[in-house]
Coordinates of N, CA and C in Angstrom, one line a residue:
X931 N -35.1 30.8 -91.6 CA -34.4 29.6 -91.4 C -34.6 29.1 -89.9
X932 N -35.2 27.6 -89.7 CA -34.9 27.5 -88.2 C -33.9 26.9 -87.9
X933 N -33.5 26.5 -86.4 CA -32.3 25.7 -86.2 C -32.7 23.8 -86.7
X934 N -33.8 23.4 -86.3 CA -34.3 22.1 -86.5 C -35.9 22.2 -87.6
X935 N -35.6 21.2 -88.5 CA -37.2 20.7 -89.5 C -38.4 20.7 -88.4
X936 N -38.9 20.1 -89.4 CA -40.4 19.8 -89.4 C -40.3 18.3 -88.1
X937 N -39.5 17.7 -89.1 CA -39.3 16.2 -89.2 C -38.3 16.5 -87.6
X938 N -37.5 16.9 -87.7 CA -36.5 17.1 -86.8 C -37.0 17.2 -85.1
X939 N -37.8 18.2 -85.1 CA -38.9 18.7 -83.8 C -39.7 17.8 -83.6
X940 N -40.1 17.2 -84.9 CA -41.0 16.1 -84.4 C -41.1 15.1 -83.4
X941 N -39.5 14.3 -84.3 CA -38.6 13.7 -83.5 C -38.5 13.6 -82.0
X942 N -37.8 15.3 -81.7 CA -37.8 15.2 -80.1 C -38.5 15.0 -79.4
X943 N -39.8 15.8 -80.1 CA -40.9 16.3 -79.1 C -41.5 14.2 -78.4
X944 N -41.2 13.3 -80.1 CA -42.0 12.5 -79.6 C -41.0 11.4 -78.3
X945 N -39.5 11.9 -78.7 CA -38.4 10.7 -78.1 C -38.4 11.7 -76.3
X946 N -38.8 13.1 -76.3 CA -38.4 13.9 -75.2 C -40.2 13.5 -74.3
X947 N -40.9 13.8 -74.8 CA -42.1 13.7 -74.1 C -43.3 12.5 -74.9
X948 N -43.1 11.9 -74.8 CA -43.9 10.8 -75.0 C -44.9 10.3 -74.7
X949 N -45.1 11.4 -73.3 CA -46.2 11.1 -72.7 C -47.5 12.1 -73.3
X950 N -47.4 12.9 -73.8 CA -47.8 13.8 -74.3 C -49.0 13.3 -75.6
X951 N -48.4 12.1 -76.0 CA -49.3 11.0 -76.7 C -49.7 9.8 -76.3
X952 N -49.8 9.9 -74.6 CA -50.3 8.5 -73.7 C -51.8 8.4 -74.6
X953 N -52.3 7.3 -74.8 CA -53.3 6.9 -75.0 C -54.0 7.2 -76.6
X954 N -52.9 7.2 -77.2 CA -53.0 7.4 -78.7 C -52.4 9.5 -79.3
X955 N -52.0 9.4 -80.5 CA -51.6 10.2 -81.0 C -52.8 11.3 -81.1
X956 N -53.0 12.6 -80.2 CA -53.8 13.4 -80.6 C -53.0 14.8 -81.0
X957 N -51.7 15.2 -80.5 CA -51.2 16.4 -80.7 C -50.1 16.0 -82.4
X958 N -50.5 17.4 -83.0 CA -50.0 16.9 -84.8 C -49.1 18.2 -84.8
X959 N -47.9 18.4 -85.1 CA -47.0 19.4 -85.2 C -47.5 19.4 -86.8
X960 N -47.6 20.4 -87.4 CA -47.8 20.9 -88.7 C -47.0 21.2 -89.3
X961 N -46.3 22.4 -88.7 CA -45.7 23.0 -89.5 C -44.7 24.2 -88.7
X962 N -43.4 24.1 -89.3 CA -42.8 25.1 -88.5 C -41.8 26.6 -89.2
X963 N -41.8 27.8 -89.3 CA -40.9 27.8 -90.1 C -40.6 29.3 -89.0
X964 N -39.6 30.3 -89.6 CA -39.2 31.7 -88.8 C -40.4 31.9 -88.0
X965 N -39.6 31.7 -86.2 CA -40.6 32.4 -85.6 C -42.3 31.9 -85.3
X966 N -42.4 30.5 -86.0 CA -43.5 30.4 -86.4 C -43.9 29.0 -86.2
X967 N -44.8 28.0 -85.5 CA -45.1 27.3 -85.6 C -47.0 26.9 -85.9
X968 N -47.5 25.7 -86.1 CA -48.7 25.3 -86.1 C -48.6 23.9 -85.5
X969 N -49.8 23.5 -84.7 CA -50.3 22.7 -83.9 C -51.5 22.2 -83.8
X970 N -52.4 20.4 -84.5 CA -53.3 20.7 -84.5 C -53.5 19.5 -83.5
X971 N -54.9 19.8 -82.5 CA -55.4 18.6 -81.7 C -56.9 18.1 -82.3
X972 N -56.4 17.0 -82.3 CA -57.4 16.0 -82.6 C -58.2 15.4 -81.2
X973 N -58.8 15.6 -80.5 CA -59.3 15.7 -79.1 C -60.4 14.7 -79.7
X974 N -60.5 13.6 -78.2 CA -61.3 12.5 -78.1 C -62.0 12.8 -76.9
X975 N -62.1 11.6 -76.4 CA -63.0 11.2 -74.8 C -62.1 12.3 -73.6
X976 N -60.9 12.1 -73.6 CA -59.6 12.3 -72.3 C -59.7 13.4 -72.2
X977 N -60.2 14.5 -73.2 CA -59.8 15.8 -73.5 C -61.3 16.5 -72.9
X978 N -62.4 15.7 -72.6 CA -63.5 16.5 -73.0 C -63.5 16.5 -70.6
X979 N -65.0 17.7 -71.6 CA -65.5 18.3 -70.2 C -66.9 18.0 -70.0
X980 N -67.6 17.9 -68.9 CA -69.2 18.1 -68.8 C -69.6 18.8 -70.3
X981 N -70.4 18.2 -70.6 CA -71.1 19.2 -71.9 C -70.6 18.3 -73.1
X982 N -69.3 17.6 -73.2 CA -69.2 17.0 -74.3 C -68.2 18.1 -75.1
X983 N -67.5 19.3 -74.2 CA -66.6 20.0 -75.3 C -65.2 20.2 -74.5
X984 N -64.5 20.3 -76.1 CA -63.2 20.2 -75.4 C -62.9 21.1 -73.9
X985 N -62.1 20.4 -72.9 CA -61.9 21.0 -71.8 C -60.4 22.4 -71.7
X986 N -60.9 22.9 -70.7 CA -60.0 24.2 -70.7 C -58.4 23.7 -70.6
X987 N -58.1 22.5 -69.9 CA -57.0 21.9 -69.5 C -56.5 21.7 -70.7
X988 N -57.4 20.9 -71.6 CA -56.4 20.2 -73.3 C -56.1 21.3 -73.7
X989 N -57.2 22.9 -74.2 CA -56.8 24.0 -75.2 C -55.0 24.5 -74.1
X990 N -55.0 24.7 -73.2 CA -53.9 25.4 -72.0 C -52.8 24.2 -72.8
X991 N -52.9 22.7 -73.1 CA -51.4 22.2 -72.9 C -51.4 22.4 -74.2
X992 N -52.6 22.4 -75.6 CA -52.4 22.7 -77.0 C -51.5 24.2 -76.9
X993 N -51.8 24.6 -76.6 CA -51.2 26.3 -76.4 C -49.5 26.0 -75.9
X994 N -49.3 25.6 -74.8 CA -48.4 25.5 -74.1 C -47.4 24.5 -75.1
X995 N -48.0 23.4 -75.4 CA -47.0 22.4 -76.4 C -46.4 23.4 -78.2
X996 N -47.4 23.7 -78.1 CA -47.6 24.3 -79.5 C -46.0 25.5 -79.5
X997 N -46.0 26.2 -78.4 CA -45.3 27.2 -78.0 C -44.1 26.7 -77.4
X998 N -43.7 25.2 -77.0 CA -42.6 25.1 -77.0 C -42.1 24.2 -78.0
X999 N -43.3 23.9 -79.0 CA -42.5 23.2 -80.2 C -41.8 24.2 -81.2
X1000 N -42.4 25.6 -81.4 CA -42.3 26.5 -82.0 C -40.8 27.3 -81.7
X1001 N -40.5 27.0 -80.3 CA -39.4 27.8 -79.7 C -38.2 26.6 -80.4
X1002 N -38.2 24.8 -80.0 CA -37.5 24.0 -79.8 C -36.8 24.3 -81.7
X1003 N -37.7 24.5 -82.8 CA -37.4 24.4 -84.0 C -36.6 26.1 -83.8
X1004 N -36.7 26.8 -83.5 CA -35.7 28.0 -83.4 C -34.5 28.2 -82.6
X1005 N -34.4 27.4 -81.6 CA -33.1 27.3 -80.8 C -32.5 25.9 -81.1
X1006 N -33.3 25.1 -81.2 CA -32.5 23.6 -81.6 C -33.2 22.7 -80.2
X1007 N -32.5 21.7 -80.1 CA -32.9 20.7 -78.9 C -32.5 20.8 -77.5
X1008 N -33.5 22.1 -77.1 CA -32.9 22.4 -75.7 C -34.2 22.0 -74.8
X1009 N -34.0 20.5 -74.3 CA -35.2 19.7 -73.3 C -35.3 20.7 -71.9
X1010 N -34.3 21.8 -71.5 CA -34.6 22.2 -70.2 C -35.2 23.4 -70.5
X1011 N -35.7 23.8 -71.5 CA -36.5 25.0 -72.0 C -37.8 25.4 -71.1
X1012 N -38.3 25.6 -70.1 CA -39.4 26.1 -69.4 C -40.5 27.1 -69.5
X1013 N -41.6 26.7 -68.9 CA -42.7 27.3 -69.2 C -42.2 28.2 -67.8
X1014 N -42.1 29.9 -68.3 CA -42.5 30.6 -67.2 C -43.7 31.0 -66.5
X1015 N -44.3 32.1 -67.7 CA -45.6 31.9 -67.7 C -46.7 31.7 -68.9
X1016 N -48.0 31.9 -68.6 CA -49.1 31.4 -69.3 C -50.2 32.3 -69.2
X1017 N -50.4 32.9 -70.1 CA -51.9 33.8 -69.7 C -53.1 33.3 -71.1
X1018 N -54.1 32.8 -70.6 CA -55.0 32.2 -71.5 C -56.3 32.8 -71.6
X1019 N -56.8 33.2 -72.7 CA -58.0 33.9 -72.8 C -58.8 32.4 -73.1
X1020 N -59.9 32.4 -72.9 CA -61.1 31.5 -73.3 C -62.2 32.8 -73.8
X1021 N -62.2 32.3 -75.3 CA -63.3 33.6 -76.0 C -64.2 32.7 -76.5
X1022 N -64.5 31.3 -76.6 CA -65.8 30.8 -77.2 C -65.5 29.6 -77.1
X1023 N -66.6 29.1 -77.0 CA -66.9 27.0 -77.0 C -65.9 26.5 -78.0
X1024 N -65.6 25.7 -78.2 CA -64.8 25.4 -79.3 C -66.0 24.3 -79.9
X1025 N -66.5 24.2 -81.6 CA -67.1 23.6 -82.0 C -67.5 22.2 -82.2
X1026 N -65.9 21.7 -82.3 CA -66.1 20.0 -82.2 C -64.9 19.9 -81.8
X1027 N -64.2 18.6 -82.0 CA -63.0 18.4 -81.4 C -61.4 18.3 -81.7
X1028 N -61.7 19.0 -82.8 CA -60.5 19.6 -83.7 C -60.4 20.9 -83.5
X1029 N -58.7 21.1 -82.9 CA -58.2 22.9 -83.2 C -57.1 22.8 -83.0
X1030 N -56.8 24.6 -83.9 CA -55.7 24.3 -84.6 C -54.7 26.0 -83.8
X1031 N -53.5 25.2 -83.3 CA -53.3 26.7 -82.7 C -51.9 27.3 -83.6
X1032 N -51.5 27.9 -83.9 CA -51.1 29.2 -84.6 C -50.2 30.3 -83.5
X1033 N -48.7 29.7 -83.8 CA -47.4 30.1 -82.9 C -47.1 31.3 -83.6
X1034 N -47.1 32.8 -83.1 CA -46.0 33.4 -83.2 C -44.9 33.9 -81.8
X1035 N -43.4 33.8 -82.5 CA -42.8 34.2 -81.7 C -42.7 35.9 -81.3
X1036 N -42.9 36.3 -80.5 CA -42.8 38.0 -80.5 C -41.4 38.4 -80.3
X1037 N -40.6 37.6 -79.3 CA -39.1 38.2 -78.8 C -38.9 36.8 -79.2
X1038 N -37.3 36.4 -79.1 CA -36.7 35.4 -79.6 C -35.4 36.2 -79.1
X1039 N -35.6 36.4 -77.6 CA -33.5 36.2 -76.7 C -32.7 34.9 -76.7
X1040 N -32.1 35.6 -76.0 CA -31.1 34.7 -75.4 C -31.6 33.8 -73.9
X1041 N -32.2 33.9 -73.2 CA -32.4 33.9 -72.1 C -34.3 34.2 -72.2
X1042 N -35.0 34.6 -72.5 CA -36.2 34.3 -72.7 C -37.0 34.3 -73.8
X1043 N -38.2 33.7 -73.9 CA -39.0 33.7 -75.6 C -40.1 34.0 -75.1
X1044 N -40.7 34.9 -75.8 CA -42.2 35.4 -75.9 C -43.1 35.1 -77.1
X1045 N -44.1 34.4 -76.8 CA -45.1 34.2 -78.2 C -46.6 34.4 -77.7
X1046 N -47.0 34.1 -78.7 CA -48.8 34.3 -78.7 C -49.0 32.8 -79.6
X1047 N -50.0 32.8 -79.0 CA -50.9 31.8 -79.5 C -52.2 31.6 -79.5
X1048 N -52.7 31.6 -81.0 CA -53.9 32.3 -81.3 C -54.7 30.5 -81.9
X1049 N -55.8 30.3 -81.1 CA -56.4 28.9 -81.2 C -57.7 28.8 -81.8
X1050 N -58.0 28.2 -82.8 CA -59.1 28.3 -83.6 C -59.6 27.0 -84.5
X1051 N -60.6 27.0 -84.7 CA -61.2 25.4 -85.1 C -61.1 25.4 -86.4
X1052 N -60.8 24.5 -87.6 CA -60.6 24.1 -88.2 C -61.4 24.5 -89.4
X1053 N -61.3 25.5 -90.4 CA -62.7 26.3 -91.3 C -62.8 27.5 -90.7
X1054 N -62.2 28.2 -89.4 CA -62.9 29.1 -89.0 C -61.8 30.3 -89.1
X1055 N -62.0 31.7 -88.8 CA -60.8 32.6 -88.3 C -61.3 32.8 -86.6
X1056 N -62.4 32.7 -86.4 CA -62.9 32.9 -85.3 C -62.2 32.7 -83.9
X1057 N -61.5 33.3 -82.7 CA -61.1 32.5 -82.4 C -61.3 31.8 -80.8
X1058 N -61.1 30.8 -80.8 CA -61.5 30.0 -79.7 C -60.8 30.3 -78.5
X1059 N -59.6 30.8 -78.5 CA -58.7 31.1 -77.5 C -57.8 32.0 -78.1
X1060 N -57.0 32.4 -76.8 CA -56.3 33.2 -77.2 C -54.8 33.0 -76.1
X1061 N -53.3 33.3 -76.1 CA -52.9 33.2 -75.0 C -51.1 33.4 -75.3
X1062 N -51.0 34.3 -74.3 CA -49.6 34.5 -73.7 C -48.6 33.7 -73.5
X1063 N -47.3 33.4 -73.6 CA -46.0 32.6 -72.5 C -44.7 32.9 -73.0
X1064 N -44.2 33.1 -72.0 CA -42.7 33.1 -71.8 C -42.3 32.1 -71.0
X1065 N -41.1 31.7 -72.1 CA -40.2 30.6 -71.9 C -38.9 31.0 -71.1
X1066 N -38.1 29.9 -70.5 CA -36.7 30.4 -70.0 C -35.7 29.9 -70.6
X1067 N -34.8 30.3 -71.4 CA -34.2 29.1 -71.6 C -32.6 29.0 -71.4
X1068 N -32.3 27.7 -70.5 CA -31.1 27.6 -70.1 C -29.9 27.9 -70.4
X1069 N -28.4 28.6 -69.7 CA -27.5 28.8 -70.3 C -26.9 27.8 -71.4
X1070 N -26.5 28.3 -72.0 CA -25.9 27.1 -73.4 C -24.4 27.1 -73.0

């Protein structure tokens, strides 16, 4: 059971951070349920790097967004929720400009959240990234 939907986190994420979709809708909340969220980017021009592939910056905020949409549907709508930290593996190119990241929560406190986030392109298990964070989250 989480504390907020699908529908619900959507909501926030789009009325709390808005900016997050400057220049058209690329980040898609999927799906959320125990402990568990999915995140998929649809990456255009803004996102890319020399080479023509997604850049390290967009997979770090897909990771990062993904992981605090994941947290927001298990505690409810807590906007001062913070990124403590971030540890991000880069294991392969990503193939085109669709990926899909894949939230588990590991801890789920009172006072901090720990997850992984495992990033991978669309058809594939392979994965394109990989990555650490803990969250802070404010007294209630």
């Amino acid at each position: 059971m989480t504390a907020m939907t699908l529908a619900e986190t959507c909501d926030f994420l789009d009325r709390e951070f808005p900016q997050m979709q400057a220049g058209g809708r690329a980040y898609h909340l999927e799906a959320v349920g125990p402990l568990t969220a999915r995140m998929r980017l649809h990456g255009d021009a803004r996102f890319l790097r020399p080479g023509g592939t997604l850049s390290g910056p967009s997979m770090m905020a897909l990771a990062d967004y993904a992981l605090y949409a994941a947290i927001l549907a298990q505690i409810g709508p807590v906007a001062l929720a913070v990124t403590t930290s971030l540890t991000f593996n880069f294991l392969r190119k990503p193939a085109g400009l669709v990926l899909i990241a894949d939230v588990t929560l590991l801890k789920l406190g009172r006072r901090l959240v720990v997850g992984e986030v495992r990033i991978t392109a669309p058809g594939s298990d392979d994965l394109v990234a990989q990555a650490n964070g803990t969250y802070s989250i404010p007294p209630r």
